[in-house]
Structure formats: C-alpha cells, structure tokens
XYZ file of C-alpha atoms in Angstrom:
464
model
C -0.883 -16.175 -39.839
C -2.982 -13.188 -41.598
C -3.399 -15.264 -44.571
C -4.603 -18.519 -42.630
C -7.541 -16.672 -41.290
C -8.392 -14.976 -44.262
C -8.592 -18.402 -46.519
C -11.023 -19.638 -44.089
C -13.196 -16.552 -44.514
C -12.217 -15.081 -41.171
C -10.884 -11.791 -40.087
C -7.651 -10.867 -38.016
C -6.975 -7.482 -36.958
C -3.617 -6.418 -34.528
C -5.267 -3.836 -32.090
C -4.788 -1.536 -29.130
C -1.565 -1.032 -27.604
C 1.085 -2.450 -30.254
C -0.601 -0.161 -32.755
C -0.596 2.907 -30.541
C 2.989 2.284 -30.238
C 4.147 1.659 -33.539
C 2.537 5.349 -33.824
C 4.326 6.638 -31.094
C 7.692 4.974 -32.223
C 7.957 2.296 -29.106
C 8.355 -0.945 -29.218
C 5.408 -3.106 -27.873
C 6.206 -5.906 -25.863
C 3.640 -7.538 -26.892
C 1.016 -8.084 -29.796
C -2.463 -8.383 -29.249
C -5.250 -9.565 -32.327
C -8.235 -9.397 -32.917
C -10.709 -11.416 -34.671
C -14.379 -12.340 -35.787
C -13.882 -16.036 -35.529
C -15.117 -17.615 -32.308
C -12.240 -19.709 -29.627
C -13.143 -23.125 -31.397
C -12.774 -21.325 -34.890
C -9.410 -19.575 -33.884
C -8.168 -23.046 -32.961
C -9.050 -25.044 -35.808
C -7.177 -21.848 -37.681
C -4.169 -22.127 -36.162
C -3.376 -25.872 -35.014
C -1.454 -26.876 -37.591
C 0.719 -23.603 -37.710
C 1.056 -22.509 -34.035
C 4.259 -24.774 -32.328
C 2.066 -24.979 -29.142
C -1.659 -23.695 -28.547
C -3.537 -22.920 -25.072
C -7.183 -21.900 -23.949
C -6.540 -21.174 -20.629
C -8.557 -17.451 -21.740
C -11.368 -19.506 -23.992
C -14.343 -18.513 -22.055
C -13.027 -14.606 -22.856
C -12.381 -15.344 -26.340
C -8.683 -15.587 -26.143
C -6.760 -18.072 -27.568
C -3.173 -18.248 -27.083
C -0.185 -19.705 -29.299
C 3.442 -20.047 -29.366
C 5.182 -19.554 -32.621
C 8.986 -19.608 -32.563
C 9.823 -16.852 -29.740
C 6.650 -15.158 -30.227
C 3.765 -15.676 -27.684
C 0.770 -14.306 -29.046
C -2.744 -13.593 -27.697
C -5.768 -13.974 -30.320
C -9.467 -12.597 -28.775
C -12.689 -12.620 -30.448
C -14.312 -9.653 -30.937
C -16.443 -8.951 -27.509
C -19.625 -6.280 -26.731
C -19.564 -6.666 -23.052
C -21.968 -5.376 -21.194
C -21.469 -4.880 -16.989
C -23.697 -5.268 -14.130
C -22.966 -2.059 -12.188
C -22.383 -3.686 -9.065
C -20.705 -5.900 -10.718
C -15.757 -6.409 -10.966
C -16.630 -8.747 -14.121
C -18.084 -7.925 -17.560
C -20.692 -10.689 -18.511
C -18.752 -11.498 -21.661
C -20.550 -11.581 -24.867
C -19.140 -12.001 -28.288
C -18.991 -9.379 -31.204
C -19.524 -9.786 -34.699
C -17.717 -6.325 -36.115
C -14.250 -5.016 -35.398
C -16.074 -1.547 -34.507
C -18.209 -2.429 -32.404
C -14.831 -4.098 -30.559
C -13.169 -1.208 -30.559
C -15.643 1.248 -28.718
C -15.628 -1.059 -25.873
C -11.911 -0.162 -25.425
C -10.307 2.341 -22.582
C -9.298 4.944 -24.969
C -9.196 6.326 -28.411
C -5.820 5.710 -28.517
C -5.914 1.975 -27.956
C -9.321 1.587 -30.298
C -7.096 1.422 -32.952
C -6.632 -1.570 -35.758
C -4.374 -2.938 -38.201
C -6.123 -5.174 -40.594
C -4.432 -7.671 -41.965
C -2.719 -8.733 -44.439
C -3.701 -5.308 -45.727
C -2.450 -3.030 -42.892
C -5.453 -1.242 -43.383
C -5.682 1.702 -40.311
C -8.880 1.410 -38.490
C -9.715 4.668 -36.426
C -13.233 5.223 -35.830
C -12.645 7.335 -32.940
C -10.023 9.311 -34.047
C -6.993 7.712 -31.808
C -4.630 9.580 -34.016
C -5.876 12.906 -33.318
C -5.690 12.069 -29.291
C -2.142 10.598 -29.775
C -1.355 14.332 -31.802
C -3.288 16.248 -29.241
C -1.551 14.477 -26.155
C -5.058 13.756 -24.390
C -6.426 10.683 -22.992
C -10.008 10.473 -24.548
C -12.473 7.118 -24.350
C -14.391 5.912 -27.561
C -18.115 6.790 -26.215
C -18.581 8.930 -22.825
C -16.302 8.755 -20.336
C -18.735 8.391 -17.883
C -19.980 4.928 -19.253
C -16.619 3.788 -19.835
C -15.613 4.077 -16.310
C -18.781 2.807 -15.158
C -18.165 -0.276 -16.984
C -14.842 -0.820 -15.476
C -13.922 1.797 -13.328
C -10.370 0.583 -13.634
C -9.704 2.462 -16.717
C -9.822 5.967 -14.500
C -6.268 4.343 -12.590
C -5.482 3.245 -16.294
C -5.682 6.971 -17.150
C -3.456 8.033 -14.603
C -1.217 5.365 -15.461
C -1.118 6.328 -19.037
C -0.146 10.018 -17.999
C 2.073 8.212 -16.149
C 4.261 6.406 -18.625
C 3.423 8.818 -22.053
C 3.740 12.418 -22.007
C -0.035 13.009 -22.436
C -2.392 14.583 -19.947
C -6.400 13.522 -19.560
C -9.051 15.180 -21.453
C -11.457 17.506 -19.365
C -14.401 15.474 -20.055
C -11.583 12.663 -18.150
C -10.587 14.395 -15.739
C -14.423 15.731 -14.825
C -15.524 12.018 -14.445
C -12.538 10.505 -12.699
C -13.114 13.224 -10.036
C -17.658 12.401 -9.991
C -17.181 8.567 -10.312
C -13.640 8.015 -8.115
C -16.272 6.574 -5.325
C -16.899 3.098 -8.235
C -13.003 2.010 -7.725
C -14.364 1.050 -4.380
C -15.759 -2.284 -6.435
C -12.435 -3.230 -7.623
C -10.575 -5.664 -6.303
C -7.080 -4.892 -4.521
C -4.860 -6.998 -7.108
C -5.878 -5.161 -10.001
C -5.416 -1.588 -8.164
C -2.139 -2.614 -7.140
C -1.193 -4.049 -10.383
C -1.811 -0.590 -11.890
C -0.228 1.134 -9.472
C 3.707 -0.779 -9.881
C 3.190 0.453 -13.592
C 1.846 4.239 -13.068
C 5.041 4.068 -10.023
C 7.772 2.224 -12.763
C 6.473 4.878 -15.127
C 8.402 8.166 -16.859
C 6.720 10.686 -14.782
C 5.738 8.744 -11.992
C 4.510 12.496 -10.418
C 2.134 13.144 -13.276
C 0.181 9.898 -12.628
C -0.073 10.226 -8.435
C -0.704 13.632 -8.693
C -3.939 13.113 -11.110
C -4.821 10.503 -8.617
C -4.693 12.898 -5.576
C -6.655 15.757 -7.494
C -9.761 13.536 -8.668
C -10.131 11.486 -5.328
C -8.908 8.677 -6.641
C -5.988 8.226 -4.293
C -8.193 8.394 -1.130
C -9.359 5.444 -1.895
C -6.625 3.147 -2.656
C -3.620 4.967 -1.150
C -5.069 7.704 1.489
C -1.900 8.465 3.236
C -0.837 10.296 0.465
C -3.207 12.947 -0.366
C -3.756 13.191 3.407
C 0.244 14.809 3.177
C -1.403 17.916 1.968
C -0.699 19.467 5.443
C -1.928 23.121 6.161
C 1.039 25.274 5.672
C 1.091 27.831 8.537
C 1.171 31.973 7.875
C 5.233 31.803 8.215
C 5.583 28.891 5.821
C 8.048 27.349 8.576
C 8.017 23.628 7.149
C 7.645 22.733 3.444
C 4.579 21.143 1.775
C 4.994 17.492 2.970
C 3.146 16.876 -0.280
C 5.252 18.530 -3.450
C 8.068 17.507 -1.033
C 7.577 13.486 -1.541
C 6.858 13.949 -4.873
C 9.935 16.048 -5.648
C 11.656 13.055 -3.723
C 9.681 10.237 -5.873
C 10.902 12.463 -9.064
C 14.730 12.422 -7.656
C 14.357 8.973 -6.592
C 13.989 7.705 -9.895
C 17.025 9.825 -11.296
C 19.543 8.193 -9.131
C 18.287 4.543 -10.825
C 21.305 2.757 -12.422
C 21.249 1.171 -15.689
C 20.523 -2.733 -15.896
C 24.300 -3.400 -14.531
C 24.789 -0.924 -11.221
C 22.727 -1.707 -7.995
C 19.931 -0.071 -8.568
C 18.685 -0.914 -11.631
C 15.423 1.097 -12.981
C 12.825 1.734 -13.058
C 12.850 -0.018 -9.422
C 9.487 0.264 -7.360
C 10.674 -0.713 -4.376
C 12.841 2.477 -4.556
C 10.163 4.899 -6.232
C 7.308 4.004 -3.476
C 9.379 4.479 -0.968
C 10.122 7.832 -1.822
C 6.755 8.597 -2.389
C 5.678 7.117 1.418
C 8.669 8.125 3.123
C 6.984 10.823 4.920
C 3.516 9.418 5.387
C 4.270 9.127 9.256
C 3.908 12.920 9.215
C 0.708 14.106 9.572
C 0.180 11.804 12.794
C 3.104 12.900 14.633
C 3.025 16.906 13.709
C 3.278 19.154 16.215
C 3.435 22.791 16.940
C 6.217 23.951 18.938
C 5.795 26.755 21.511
C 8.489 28.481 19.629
C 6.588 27.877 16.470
C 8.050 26.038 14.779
C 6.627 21.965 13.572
C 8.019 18.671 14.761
C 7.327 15.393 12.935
C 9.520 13.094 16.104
C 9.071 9.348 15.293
C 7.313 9.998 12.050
C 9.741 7.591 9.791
C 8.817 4.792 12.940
C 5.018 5.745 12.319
C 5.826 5.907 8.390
C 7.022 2.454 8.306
C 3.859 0.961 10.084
C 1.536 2.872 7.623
C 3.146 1.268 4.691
C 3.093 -2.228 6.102
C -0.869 -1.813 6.520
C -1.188 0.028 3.211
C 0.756 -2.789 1.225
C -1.053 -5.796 2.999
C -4.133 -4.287 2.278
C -3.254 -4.095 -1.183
C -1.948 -7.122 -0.805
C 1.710 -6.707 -1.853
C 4.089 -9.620 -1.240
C 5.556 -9.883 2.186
C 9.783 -9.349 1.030
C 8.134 -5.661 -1.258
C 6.548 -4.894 1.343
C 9.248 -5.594 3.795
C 12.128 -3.786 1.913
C 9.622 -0.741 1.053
C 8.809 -0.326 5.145
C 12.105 -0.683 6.189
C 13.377 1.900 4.173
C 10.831 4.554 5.083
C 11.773 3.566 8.942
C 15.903 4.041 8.053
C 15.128 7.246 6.171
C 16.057 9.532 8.451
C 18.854 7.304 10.433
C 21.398 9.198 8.420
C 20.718 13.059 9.739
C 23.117 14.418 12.356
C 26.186 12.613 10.728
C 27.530 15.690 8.999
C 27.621 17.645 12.618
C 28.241 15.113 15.295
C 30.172 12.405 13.164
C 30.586 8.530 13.655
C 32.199 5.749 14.881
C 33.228 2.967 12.818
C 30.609 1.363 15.311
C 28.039 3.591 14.273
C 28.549 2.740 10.145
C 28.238 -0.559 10.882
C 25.234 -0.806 12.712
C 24.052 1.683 9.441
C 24.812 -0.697 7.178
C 23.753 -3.773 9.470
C 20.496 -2.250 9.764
C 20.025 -1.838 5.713
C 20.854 -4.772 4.811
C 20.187 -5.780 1.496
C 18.494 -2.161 1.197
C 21.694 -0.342 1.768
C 21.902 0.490 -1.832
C 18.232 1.728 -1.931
C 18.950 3.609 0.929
C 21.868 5.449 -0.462
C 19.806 6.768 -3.116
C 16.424 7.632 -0.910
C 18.633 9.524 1.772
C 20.529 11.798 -1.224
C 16.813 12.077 -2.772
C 15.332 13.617 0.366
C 17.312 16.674 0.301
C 14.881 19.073 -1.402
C 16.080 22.138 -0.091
C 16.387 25.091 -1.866
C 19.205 26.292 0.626
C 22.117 25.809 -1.758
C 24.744 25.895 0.968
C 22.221 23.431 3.253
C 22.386 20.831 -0.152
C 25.783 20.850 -0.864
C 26.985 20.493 3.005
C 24.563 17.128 3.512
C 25.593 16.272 -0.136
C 29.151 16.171 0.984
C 28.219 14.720 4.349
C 27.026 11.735 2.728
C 29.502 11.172 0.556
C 31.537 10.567 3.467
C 29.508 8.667 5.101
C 29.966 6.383 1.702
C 33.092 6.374 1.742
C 33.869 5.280 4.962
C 31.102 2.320 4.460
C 33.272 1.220 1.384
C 36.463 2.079 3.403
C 35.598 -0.624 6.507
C 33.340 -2.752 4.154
C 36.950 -3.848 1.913
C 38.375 -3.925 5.761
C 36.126 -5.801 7.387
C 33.470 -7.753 4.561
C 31.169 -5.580 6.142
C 28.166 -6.742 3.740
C 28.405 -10.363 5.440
C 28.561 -9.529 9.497
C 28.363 -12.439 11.295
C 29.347 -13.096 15.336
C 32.949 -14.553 15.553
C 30.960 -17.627 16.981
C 27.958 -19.608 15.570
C 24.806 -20.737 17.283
C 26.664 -24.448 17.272
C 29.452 -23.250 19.069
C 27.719 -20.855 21.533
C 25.692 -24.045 22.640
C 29.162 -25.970 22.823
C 30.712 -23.930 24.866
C 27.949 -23.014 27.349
C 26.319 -26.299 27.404
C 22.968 -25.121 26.344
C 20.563 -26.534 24.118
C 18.586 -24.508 21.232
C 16.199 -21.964 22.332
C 15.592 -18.438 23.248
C 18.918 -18.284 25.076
C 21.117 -19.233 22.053
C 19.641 -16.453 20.607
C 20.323 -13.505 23.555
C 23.970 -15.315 23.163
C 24.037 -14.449 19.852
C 22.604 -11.399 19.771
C 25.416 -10.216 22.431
C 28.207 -11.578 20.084
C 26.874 -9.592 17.213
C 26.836 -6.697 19.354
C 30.233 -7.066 20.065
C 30.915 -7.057 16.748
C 29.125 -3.931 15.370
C 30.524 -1.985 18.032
C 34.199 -3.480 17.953
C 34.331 -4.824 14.450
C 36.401 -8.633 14.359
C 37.784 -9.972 17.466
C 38.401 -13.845 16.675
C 37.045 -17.122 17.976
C 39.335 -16.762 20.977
C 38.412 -13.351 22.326
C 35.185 -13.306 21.632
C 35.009 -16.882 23.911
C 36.454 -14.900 26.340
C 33.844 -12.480 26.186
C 30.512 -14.746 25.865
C 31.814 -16.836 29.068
C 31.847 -13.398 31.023
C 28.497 -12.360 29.916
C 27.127 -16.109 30.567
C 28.366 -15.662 34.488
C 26.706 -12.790 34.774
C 23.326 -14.295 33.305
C 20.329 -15.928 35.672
C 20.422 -19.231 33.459
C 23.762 -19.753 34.382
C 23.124 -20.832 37.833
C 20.440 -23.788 36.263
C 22.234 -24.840 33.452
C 25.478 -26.592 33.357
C 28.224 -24.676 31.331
C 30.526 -27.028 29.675
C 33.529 -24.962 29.157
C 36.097 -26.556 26.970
C-alpha cells in the first residue's frame, strides 16, 4: 500500500499508538496512517487495491478500507485549531507530518513510521518518555488540554493500562484545568473511563483522577469516600479500602473460559462503588464507634444516577447497581448460618450476577486481621459449596414456581393482571423457602391462599 502512495507522489506514514507499541513490545489492535494526500486523493490511491473502501470519516480526513482481514484507517495530516468553548476541533488540513504530530496527546503517540522506509520520526522525543515512564504532550500541556481537555482522562487512562506515571508539568495542569472536562460530553468521559477501569492498574488511573480534581467532576462519589478518619482510627479509610477492593476485584477475573472472564467492568466498577452509600449513611455511635446501616441500599441508588448520567446502558448499569445493593447480603453467614431457604433466595436474588458476586464479596475482605480473613474466607467457601450442593439438587440457576402464570389463571379462573402476578409471586415464595413441591401440592397450596384473598369473593374460581 506504501508503494501506491509513493508512485503517485504522496506520503504515508503509520503513527501513534501501533508505533508506541511495537516499542513497547504489544501488539496493536489496530493500525492507524497517516498521510499528506487529501480524502479524494487517498481514494483515488487506493480504489483499485482496497477490497472495500468507506468515507464515513471524510470530512476528518479519514478514509477507511478493507483489505483481506485488515481494516485500516488512513487520515490526512490535520492542524486543528479549537474554539475554547468549543467539544469539536474546527478541522483543518496539514501539509507536513510534523506539524501532525504536535497536535497529538503525547510524545509517546507523536511518533511515525515512514514508509516504505521505516524511517523513525520523533520530533518530540517519544522514545525518551516511553524510557523515562512519563506521560509528556508535544508542546505545553496546558494548550494541549485546552484543546481537548479529554486528553487529561486520556492521561489517567494511559497510567492506567502502561506502567508509566504523568509528568509534573501533567500532573500540575490536570489539577489547574480539571474545571474544562466540564465541556465534554458524557459519552466520551465514559468511554474513557471502561478503558482506564478494564486497565492493568485500574488504581493508578482513579487515583490520579481523585488527586487532580478530575474525578469530582465526572464521578464525585468517589473522591467524596475520603472520609475523616477519627483520633482512634475505629473504621478504615473508605477510600484505599475500595480501591484495595477494585485491585482484588480484578485478581479473581477468570481467563476467557471460567465465568468471569477479564478484564470485566461490570465487576471492576462495582468494586470501586461498592461503598459509595457510605458517606450518607455514617454515623457516630454513642459508644464511638461508626455505622454505615443501609449504605449498600443507598450505594446502589448512587450508581444508578451516576451511570445514567453518564449515560451507561440500562442491563451495565443494572448488573453494576445490583451488585453494590447484594454486597453486603452475605455477612452474618459464618456466625448465625443458613437455611437451604436462605441460599436460595441468595442466589435468586443474584441472578445472572451470582458469579460477579462471588468474587466482589471475597474481594471486600481487606482486613489486616489474619484470623478475621481466613474465618470469612472459609465462611464463604461454604456458603459456595452449599449453593453448588442444592444448585445440582434442585437446578437452582433456573427457579421457577411449580405452576405457570397459564395455569394459575386456569385454576383460579382469573384473567391476566396484577393478581396473576401476587399468585405468582406467592408460588415462588413457596419455592425459595421450601425448594420443589410439584404441580399437585403446590395447587393445594395456591387454592388456600386464593380463599383467604379479597378477590376471591368477586371473582369466580374455576377449580378443576
């Protein structure tokens, strides 16, 4: 492809990430170009070669192309310039591959390969940033983030997923100019946030967040954890504590075949929300010590607000809330025990979260109490094996009444509506708490709760 742009006295360049990574040894999933010809040039360049061609990206300079398996993203140079009030760069074309790549994030992705020649290009030294592990930008920091003040999340997200921290200069200017993400719209913050979450050192990125101010603007209930700890240090900072949990969280992840496979965000944000119900249910104790009662209730509305407004799909933002509300559901089984009733309304209530939930619970334990870990660690083991125990008994992971809403209405003579559902809702009941009973008994027991119901006196029960 070099060569076809070459012969027709153009000039094509792979840039930015895949060359930072073929530094650092990864493998890029994807590969990015960069050229001096103009959309309509690009085009005529590679119609005849490309197996399918799209300019869905033309009035940004990018042209797109299938070749074999390969997608592949060609962009004409750009010098953007940005109206400060401004989420869009007014997009203007370049006419040098330099010029390209000081408009980039960071040094480290304002690097080229020209080609054929595989020629580095490093005006900005992006190999001494990658050596020195630091997040630097091509020009000042200050401009860079002015011009698209999602780069300072980019940063974080960076520290995030490589082992490299942010320059001072960075750092200084994420903290004065945190106030510009304000102009950003939600879908981009929350796109960068599922990668600085799905990242390495998911605790790297949210803690750079929290200490420039970056995080009380997009996600506030988490710096807002950094409760005052009292003289006799009687409850643990809420705020090292979810991150320790986020950090655990993402060690229990399976590999691509077990249940959990990682990095999953749904399982990484809710560790790192878990507790957010805690600062608005604290408490001091006359005895001194600190409640937090109801804060996994409180928790889970706080992350259903926080996800809308960052406008999350509903089932993410379902699954994430519900685990923060069953967090603590498991405490207390190690000293009062059970009943098989009890497990199954445990793993009722999970759902399709159960296996999330196994891993959050075991995450939470942060204590440094060895005795304390090891007791709830066995505790829940127990609790796991009983689930698997009743679930090969019983096909716990499907519950269902012994009756279905067609046969309730049979055999009551109702017709659909709200009462089907109370009908139901008994049965299921009766279920949980007495595990199967069979069509038969559990007739029995839905025409003895239907005599003792007000509609039963107005509507006529057809009893077969």
């Amino acid at each position: 492809m070099a060569d076809l742009f070459v012969e027709a006295g153009f000039e094509l360049s792979l840039v930015g990430g895949p060359v930072r990574d073929l530094y650092l040894g990864r493998v890029s999933p994807d590969l990015d170009f960069t050229t001096n010809a103009l959309p309509e040039d690009t085009l005529r360049v590679i119609s005849d070669w490309a197996d399918a061609t799209w300019d869905v990206g033309r009035e940004f300079g990018t042209i797109a192309l299938r070749k074999g398996q390969d997608t592949i993203e060609i962009t004409t140079y750009r010098a953007d310039a940005y109206d400060i009030d401004s989420r869009k760069p007014i997009v203007a074309f370049g006419d040098n591959l330099k010029d390209d790549l000081f408009r980039r994030d960071f040094t480290m992705n304002a690097m080229a390969l020209r080609l054929p020649s595989l020629e580095l290009v490093d005006p900005f030294d992006g190999v001494g940033s990658l050596n020195d592990r630091l997040i630097r930008t091509p020009g000042s920091p200050e401009v860079s983030f002015s011009d698209d003040p999602l780069r300072m999340m980019r940063a974080a997200r960076f520290t995030s997923q490589l082992p490299m921290e942010v320059a001072p200069e960075v750092r200084q200017a994420m903290s004065e100019m945190a106030e510009r993400l304000s102009i950003i719209s939600a879908e981009r913050v929350r796109d960068e946030l599922i990668k600085l979450i799905n990242g390495k050192d998911p605790r790297a990125g949210i803690d750079l967040l929290v200490q420039t101010g970056l995080a009380d603007l997009m996600l506030p209930e988490i710096p807002a954890l950094r409760l005052e700890v009292d003289d006799q240090h009687r409850h643990k900072d809420v705020y090292q504590h979810s991150l320790t949990v986020l950090e655990q969280a993402a060690g229990y992840e399976t590999d691509q075949a077990g249940p959990v496979p990682g990095p999953d965000f749904i399982l990484r944000f809710a560790a790192l929300m878990h507790d957010v119900g805690k600062p608005a249910t604290r408490k001091f104790e006359r005895n001194g010590s600190v409640s937090f009662r109801h804060h996994d209730v409180v928790g889970a509305k706080l992350v259903k607000q926080r996800m809308r407004a960052l406008r999350f799909d509903k089932d993410t933002t379902k699954a994430v809330a519900r685990l923060v509300e069953l967090h603590m559901r498991f405490y207390g089984y190690g000293e009062a025990g059970w009943t098989d009733s009890a497990v199954r309304r445990y793993v009722n209530d999970a759902g399709p979260q159960l296996e999330r939930l196994h891993r959050l619970t075991r995450s939470d334990v942060t204590t440094r109490n060895r005795r304390k870990a090891e007791r709830l660690a066995f505790a829940y083991d127990d609790l796991e094996e009983r689930i698997a125990k009743i679930t090969e008994q019983e096909e716990l992971d499907a519950i269902r009444p012994d009756l279905d809403g067609e046969q309730i209405m049979k055999l009551l003579g109702i017709k659909p509506g709200p009462v089907v559902g109370r009908a139901y809702k008994f049965l299921l009941n009766l279920r949980l708490d007495e595990g199967p009973l069979g069509e038969q008994v559990a007739a029995d027991r839905l025409r003895s709760w239907w005599e003792q119901q007000p509609e039963a006196t107005t509507e006529s029960a057809e009893t077969p």
